[in-house]
Coordinates of C-alpha atoms and ligand atoms in Angstrom, one line a residue:
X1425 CA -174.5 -28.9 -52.9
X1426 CA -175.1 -31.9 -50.4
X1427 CA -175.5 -35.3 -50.4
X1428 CA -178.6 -36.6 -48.8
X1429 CA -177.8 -39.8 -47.0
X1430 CA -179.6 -43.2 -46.6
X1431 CA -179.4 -46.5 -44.5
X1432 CA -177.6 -48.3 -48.1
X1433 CA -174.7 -46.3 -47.6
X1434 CA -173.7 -47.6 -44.4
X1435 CA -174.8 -51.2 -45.8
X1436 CA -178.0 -50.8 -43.9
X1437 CA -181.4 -51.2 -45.2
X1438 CA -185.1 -50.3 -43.8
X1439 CA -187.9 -52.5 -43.6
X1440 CA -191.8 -51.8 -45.0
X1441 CA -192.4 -49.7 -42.3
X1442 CA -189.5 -47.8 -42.5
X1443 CA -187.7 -49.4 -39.3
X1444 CA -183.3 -49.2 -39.7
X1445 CA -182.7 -52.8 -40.3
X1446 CA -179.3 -54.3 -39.2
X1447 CA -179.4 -57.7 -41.3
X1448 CA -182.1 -59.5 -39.8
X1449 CA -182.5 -57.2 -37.0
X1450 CA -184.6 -54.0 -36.8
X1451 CA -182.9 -51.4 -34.8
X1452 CA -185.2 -50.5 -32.0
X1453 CA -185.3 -54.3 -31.5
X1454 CA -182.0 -54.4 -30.5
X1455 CA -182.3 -51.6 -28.7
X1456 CA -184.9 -52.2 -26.8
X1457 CA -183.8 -56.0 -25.9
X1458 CA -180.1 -54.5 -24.9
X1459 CA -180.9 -51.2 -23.8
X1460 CA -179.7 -48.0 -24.6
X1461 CA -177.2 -46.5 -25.0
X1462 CA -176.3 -49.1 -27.0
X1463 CA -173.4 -49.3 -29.9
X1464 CA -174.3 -51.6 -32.5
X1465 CA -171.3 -53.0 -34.6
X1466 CA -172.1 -54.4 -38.3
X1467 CA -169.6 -57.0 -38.1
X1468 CA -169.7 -58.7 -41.3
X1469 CA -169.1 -55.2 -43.3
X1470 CA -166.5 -54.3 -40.7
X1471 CA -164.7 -57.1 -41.8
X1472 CA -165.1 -56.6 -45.5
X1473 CA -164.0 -52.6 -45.4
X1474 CA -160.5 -53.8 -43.6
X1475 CA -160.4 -56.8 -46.2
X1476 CA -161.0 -54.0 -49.1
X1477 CA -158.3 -51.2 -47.8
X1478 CA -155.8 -54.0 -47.6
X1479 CA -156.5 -55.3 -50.8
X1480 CA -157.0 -51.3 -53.1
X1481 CA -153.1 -51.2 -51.3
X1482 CA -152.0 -54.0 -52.7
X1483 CA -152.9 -53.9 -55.6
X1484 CA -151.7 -49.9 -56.4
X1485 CA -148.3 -50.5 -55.1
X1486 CA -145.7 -52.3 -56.9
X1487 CA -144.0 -53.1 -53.3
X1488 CA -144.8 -54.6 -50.3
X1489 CA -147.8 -53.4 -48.0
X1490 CA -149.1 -53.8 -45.0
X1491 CA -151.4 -52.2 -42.8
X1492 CA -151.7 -51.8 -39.3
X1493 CA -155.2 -50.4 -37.7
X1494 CA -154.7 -48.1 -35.2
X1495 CA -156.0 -49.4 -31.8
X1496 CA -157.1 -45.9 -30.9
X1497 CA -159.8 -45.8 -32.9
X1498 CA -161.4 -48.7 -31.1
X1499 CA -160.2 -50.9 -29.3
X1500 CA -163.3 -52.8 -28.2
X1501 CA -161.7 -56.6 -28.8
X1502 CA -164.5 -57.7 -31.1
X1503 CA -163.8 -54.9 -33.7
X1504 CA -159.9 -55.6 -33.4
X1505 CA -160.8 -59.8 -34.0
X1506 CA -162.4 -58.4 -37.1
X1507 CA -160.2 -56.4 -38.9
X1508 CA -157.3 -59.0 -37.7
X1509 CA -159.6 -61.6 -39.6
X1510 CA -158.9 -59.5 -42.7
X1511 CA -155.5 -59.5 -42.1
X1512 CA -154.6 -56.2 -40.6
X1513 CA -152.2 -56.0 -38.4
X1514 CA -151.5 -53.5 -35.3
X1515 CA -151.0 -49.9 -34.4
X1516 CA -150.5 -49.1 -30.8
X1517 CA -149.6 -46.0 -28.8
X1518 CA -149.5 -47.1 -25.2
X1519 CA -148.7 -49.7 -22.3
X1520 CA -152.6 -50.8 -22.8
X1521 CA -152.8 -50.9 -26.7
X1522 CA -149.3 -53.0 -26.6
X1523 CA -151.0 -55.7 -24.0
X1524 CA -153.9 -55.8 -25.6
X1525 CA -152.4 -56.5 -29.2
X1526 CA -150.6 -59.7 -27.6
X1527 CA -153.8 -60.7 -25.6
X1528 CA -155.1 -61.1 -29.0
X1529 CA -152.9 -62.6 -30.7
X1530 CA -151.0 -60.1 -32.4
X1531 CA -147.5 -61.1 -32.1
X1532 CA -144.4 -58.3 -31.5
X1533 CA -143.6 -58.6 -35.4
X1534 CA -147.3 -57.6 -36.6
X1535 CA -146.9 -54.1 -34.4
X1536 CA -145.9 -50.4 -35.1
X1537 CA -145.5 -48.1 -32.2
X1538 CA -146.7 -44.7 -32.2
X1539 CA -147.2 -42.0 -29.4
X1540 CA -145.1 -38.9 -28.7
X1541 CA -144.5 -39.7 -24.5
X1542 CA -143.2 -42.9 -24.5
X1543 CA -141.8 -44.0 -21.5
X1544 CA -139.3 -45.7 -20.4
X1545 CA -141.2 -48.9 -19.3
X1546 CA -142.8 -49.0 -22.4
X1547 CA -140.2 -49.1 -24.5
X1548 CA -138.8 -51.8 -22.6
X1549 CA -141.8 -53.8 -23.1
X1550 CA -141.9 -52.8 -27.1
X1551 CA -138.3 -54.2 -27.4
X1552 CA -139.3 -57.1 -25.3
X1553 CA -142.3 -57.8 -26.9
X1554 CA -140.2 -57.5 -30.5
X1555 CA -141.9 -54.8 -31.4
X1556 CA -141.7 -54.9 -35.5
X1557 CA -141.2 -50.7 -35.7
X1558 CA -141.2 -47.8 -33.4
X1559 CA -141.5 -44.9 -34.6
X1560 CA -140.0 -42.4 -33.4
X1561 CA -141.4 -39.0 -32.4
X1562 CA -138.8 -36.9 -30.4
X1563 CA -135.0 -36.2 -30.4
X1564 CA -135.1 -37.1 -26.7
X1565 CA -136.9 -40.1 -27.1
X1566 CA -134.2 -41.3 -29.5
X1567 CA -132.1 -40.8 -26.3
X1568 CA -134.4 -42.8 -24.6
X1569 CA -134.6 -45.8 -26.6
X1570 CA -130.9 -45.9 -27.1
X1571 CA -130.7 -46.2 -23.2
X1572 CA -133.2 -48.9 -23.5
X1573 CA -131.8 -51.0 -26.1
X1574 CA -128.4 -50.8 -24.2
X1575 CA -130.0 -51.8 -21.0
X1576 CA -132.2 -54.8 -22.5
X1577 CA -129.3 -56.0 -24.4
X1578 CA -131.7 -55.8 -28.1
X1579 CA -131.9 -53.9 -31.2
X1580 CA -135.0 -51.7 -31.9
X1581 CA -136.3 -51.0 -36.1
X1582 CA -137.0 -47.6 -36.0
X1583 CA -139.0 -45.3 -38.3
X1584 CA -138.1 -41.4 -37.4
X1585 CA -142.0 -39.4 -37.5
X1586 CA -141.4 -36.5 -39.5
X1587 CA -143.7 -33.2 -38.8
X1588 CA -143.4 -31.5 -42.4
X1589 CA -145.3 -28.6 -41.7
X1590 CA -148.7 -29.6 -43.9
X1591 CA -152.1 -28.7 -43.1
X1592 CA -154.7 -31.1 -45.1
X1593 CA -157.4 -27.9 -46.9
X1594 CA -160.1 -27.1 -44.3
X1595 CA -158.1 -28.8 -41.2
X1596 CA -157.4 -26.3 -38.4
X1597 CA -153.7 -25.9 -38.3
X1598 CA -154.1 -25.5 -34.2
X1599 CA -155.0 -29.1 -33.9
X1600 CA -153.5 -30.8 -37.3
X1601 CA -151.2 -33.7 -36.7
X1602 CA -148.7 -32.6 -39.2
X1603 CA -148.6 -28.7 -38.5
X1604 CA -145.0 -27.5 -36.6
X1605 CA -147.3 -24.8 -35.4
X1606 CA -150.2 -26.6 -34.4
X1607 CA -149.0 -29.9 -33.1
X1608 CA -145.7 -31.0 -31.4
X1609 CA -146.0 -34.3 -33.3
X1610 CA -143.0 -35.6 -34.6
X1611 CA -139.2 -34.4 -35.6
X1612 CA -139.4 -30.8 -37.1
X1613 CA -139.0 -31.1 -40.8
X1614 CA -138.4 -27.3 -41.7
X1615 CA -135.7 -27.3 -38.2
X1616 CA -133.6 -29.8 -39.6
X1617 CA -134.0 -32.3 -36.7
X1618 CA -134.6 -35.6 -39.0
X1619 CA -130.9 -34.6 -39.9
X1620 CA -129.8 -34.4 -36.6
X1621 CA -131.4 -37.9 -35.9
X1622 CA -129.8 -39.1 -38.4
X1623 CA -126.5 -38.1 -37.0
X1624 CA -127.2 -39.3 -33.7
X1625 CA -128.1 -42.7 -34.6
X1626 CA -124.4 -43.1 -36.3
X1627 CA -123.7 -43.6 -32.4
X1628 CA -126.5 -45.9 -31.9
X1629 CA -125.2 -49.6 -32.3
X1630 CA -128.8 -51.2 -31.3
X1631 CA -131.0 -48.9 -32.9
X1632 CA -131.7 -49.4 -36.8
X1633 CA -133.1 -46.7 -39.0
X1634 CA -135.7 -48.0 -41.2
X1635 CA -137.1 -45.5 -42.8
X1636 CA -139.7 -42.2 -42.4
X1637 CA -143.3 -41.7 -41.0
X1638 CA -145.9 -39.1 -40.9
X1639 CA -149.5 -38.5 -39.9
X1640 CA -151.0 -35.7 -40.9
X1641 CA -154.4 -35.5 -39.6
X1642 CA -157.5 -37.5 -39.2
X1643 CA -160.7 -37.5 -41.8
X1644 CA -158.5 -36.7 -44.6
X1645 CA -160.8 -36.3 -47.7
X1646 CA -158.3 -35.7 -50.6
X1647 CA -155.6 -38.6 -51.5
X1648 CA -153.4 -35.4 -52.9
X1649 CA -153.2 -34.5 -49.3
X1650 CA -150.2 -37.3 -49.0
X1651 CA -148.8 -37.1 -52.6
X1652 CA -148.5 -33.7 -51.0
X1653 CA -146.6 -34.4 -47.9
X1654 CA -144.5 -36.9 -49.9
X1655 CA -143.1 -34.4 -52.5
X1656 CA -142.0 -32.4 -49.5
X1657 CA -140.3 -34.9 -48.3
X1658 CA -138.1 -35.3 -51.3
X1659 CA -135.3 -33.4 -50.1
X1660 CA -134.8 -35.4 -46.9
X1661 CA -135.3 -38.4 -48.7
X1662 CA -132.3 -37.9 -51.4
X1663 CA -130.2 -36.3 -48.2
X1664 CA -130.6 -39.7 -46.2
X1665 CA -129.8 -42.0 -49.3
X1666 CA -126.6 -40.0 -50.2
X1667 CA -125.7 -40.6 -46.6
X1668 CA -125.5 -44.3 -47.5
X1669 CA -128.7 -45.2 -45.1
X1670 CA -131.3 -47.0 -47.1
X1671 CA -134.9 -46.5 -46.8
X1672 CA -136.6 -49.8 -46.4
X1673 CA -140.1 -48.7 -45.1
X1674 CA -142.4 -45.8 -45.6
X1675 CA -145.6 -45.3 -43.5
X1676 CA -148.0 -42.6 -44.2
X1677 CA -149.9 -43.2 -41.6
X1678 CA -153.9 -43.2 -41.3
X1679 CA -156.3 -40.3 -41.4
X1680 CA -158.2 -41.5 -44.5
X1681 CA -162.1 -40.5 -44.4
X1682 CA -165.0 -42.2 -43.7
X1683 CA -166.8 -40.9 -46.8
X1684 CA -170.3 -40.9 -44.6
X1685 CA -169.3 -38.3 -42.1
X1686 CA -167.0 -35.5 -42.0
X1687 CA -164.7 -32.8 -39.9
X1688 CA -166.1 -29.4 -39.8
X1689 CA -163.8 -26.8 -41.4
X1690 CA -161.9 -24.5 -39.1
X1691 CA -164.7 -21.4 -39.7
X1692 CA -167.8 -24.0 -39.8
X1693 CA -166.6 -25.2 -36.5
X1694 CA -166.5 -21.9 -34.9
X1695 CA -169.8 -20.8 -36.4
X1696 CA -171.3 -23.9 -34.9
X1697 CA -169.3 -23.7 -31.7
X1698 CA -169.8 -20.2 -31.2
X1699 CA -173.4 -19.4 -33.1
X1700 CA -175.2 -23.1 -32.7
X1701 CA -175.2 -23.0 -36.7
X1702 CA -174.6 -26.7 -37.6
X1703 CA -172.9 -27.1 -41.2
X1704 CA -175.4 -28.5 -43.8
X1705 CA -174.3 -32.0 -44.5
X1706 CA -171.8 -34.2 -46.9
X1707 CA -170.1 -32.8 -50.1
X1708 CA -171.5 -34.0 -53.1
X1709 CA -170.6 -37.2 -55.0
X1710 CA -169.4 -40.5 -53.5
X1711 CA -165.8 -38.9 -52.3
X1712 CA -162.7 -41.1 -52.9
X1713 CA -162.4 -45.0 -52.5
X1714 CA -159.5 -46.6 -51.4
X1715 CA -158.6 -47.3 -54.5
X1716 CA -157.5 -43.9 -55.4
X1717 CA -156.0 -43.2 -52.0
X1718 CA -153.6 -46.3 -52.9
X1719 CA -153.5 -45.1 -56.2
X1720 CA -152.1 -41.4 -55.4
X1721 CA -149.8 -42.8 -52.6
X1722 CA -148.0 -45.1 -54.6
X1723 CA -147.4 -43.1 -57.8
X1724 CA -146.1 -40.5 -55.6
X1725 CA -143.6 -43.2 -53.9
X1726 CA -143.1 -45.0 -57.2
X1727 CA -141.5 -41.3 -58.0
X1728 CA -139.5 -41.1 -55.3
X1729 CA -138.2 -44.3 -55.4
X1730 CA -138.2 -44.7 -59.3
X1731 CA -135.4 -47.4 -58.9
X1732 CA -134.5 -50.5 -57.2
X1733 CA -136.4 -52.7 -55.1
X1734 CA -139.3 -50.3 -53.7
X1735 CA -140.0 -49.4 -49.9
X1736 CA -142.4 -50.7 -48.5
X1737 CA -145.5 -49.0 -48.2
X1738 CA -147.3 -48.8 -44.3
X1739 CA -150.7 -47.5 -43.1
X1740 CA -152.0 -47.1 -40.5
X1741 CA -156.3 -46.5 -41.0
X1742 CA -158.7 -46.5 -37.6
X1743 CA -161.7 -44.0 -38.9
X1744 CA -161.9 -45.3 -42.6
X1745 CA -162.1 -49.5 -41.3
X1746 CA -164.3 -49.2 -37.5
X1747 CA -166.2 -45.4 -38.2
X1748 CA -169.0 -46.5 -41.1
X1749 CA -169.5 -49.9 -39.7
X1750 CA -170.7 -48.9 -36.1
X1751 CA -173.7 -47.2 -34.8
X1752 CA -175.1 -45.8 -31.8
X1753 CA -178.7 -46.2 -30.8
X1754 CA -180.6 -44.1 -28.4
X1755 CA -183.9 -43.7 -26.8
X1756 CA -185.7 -40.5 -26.6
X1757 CA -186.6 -40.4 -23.1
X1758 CA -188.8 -36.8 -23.5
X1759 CA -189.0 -34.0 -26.1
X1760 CA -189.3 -30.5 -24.7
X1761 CA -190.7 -27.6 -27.1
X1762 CA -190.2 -24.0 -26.1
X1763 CA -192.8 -22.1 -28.6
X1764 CA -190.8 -19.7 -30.6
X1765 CA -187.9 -20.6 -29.4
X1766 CA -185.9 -24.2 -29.8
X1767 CA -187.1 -28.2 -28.9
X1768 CA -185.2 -30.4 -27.2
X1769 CA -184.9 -34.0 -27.5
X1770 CA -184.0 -35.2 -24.4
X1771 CA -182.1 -38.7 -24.8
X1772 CA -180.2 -41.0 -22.6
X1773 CA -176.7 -40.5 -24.1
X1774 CA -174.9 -37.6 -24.0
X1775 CA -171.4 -35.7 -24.2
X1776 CA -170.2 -38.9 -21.7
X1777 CA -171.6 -41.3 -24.7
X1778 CA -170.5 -39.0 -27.6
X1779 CA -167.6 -37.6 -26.5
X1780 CA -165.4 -35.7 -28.5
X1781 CA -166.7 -36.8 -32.1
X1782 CA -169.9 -34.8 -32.7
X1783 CA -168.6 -31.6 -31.2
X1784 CA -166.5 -31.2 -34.4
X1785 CA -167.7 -33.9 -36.9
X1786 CA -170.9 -33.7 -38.9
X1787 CA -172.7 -37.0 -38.3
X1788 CA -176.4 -38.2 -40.0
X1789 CA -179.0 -39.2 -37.4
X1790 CA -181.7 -41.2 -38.1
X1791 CA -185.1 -41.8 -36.7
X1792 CA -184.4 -46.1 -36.1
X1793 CA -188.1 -45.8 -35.9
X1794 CA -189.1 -45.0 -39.2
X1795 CA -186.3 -44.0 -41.4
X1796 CA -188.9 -42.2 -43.8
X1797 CA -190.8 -40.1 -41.5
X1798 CA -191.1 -37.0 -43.6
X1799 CA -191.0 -33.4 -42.3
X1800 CA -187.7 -32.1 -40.6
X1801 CA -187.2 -29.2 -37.8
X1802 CA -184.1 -28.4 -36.0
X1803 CA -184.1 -29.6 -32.6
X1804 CA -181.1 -29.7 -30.4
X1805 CA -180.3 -33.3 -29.2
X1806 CA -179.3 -33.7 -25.4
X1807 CA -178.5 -36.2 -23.2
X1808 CA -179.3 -36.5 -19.6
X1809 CA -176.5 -35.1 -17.6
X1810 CA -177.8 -31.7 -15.8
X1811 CA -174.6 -30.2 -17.3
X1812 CA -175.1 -27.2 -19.9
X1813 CA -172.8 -28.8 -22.7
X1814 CA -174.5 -32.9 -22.2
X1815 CA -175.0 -32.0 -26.0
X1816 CA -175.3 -34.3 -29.2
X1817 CA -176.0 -31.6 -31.7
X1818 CA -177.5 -28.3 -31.6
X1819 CA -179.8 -27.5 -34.5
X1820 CA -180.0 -30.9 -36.5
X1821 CA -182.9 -31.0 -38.9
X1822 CA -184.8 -34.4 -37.6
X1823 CA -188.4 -35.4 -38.4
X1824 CA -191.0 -35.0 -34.9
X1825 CA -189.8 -37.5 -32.7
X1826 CA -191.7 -39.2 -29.8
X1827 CA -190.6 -40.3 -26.4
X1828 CA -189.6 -44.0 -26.8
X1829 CA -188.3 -43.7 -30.3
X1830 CA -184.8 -44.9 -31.3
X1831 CA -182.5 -42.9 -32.6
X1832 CA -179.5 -43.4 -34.4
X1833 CA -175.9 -41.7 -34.6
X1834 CA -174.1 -43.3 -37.9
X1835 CA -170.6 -43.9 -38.0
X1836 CA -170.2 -44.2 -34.4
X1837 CA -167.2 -46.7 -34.6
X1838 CA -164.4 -44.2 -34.6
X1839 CA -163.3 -42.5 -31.6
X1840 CA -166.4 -42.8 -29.6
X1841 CA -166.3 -45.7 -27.4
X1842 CA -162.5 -45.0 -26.9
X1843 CA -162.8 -41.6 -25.5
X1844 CA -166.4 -42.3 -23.6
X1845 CA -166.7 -41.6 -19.5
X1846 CA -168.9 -42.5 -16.5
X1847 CA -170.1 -38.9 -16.0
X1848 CA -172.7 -39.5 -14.2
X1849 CA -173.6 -42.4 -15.8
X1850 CA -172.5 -46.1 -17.2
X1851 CA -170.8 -46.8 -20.0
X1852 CA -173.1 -48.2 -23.1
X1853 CA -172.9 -52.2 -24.3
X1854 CA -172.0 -53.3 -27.8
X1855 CA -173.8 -55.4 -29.7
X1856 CA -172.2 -57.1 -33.0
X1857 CA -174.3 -58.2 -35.5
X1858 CA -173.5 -60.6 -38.0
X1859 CA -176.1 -61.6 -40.6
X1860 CA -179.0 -63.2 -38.8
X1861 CA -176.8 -63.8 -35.3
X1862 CA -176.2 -60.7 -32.8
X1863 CA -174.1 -61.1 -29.6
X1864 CA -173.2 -58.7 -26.6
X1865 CA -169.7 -57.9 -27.3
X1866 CA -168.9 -55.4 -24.0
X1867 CA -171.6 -55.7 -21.5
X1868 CA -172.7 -52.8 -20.2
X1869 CA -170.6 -50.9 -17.4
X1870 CA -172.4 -51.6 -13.6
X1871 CA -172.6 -49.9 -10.3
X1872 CA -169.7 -52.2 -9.6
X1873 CA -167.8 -51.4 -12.1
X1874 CA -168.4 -47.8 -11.9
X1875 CA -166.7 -47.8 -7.6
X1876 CA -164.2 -50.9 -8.5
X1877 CA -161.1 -48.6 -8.2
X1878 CA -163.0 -46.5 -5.1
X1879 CA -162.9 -47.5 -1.4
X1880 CA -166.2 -47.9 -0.3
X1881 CA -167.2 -47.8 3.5
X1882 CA -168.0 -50.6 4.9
X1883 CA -171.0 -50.8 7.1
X1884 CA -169.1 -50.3 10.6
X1885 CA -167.5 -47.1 9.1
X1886 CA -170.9 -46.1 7.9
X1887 CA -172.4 -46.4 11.0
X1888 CA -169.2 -44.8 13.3
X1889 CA -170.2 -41.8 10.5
X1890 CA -173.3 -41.9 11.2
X1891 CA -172.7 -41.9 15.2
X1892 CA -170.5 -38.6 14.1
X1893 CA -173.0 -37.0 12.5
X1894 CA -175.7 -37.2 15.0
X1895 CA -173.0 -35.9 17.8
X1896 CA -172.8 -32.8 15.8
Ligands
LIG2274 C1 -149.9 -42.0 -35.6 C2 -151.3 -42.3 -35.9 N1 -151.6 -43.2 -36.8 C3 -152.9 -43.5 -37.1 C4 -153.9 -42.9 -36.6 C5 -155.3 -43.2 -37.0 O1 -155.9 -42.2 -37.6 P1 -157.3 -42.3 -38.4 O2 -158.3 -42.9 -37.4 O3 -157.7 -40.9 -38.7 O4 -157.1 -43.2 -39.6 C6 -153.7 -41.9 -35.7 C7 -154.8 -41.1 -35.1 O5 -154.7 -40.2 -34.3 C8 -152.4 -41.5 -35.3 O6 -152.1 -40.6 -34.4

């Protein structure tokens, strides 16, 4: 059983005609007055979904919480200013992320360090920027910050990343952030290296334990997948308390669903990959809220910490807040039917634009157009890169579609715009609507953008080339 999808469930709405209506604003409008490819942020609702993780959190957990969005899920400024507005705080991973927090206004104390190559330089500038946590992914990191502290004369909070060996049902256990097989995230649970960390830091004047993090994966359906991770971290838990070291924080990192899209399972993803048979749509039923995510999380810390003043409780979200609340628009530039065979719909954004996302996440596409155009075929969605893989889905049931029509990818706003490229092509704007006001957020990328880290002759080179060339 499926769940058949429409514009409400993204907050969205159509008008008379049928036309994807972003507040006051129909779709193609925007599209047509921006351009395409063209990311459309719903900024109002963006804001809300942070304001509503924070708060289900709060309110399950008899401790302090806090939660830190994870820059690498977007990191357009405009989306960032949002969730900060709701009181989120950061989650960074690099040099970039780390600047960027303090260019908007993030201060060292609102941010949690992630990554698993940390270097040198950038520890440095975590310590310096007073970094609230790092967490820490690697024995020889450890080594590394220790160095650091000792050389920048400061202490460094420290959570030590556990990897404890659990594959979320369906995730593919070659590319799951908490598999010791799959992944080389974090310090090896099952090969006793959080004890060994433990037992180097005795030797580490400037560098405070706080406490345990994991991440287990990304698009994480079921809250049991974290009570799940927690119970087996039990063991290390009572190991590290009878060793006299108290366990102030605990972050479980993000990975929580957007309920409107979803990862392929490990054999739908080869079927599709290998056989171009895209998985039929959404699980039934609304899926979980945040609610019971904070629900499951902090009865399963509440028994693991039954007494005395509780941890407190981290996350660290990116797809659940920035994924449902963004959209991509683009314009059908020609469809191409083969009789008997397939039809293409040849757009203006493709594998550059998409990336990574719908090569092994099920998204909904809509027709901006005319949301209720009846009648669906599959057609295979393409961009226009004359590369054999400038695909946006292969087989995806759409209604007929006619050059100059919008389309529209939902849930856009997680891990698209930060993986995107200039293959061939510029980089889309983004557009933030709010209520009856819409303003260009990031402008679209230009000619000169595209050569600004290039050399480019100038016109006496050119023309000793050209000399050159006609000596030949
Ligand atoms: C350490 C860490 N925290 C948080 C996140 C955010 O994950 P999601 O966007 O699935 O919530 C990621 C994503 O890769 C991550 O690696």
């Amino acid at each position: 059983m499926t769940r058949t999808l429409g514009p409400q469930d993204w907050g969205l709405r159509a008008d008379g005609g049928g036309a994807l209506m972003f507040g006051n604003f129909r779709a193609v409008d925007l599209a047509r007055r921006h351009g395409t490819p063209l990311h459309v942020i719903h900024e109002t609702r963006l804001e809300q979904t942070a304001f509503h993780f924070r708060r289900a959190f709060a309110a399950a957990y008899p401790g302090r919480t806090s939660v830190h969005y994870a820059f690498k899920c977007n990191s357009v400024p405009a989306v960032i200013q949002a969730v900060r507005r709701a009181g989120l705080k950061a989650e960074v991973m690099s040099e970039f992320e780390l600047e960027l927090a303090l260019a908007l206004g993030y201060e060292g104390r609102d941010i949690v360090v992630n990554g698993p190559g940390k270097s040198a330089s950038f520890l440095k500038k975590c310590l310096e920027s007073g970094a609230r946590l790092i967490n820490v992914d690697s024995m020889s990191e450890l080594e590394l910050l220790h160095k650091t502290t000792e050389e920048v004369g400061q202490d460094a909070r420290i959570l030590l990343r556990i990897n404890p060996d659990h594959v979320p049902r369906g995730m593919n256990s070659g590319t799951a952030t908490g598999s010791r097989k799959g992944c080389a995230f974090g310090l090896d649970l099952k090969g006793g290296e959080a004890e060994r960390a433990l037992a180097a830091l005795r030797d580490m004047k400037r560098v405070r334990f706080y406490g345990y993090h994991f991440h287990v994966g990304t698009g994480i359906r079921e809250p049991k997948e974290y009570s799940r991770v927690l119970e087996r971290l039990a063991p290390l838990i009572c190991r590290t308390r009878r060793a006299g070291l108290e366990i102030k924080v605990m972050d479980v990192g993000g990975g929580f669903a957007s309920m409107t899209t979803r990862e392929m399972t490990t054999g739908e993803f080869l079927v599709y990959q290998g056989l171009g048979r895209l998985p039929s749509g959404l699980p039934a039923g609304p899926g979980a809220t945040f609610e019971d995510f904070g629900r499951e999380i902090a009865g399963a810390l509440t028994k693991l910490f039954p007494e005395g003043e509780p941890p407190e409780l981290v996350t660290e979200p990116g797809r659940c807040i920035a994924g449902p609340n963004q959209v991509l628009l683009l314009t059908v530039r020609h469809v191409k039917a083969r009789p008997g065979i397939r039809t293409w719909i040849i757009t203006d954004g493709g594998l550059g634009t998409v990336t990574l996302p719908t090569f092994y996440e099920y998204h909904e596409v809509f027709l901006a157009d005319d949301v209720t155009r009846p009648g669906t075929r599959k057609v295979t969605i393409v961009g226009p890169v004359c590369f054999a893989s400038d695909i946006v889905y292969r087989n995806k049931p759409m209604p007929p579609v006619r050059p100059g029509e919008v389309i529209a990818i939902m849930d856009s706003g997680a891990y698209f715009t930060a993986q995107e490229s200039t293959f061939g092509f510029p980089r889309p704007a983004v557009v933030a609507v709010n209520g009856a006001r819409d303003r260009l957020v990031r402008r679209r990328e230009t000619f000169e953008d595209m050569v600004s880290r290039d050399h480019l002759a100038d016109k006496s080179e050119i023309e000793e080339d050209t000399h050159e060339i006609r000596r030949h």
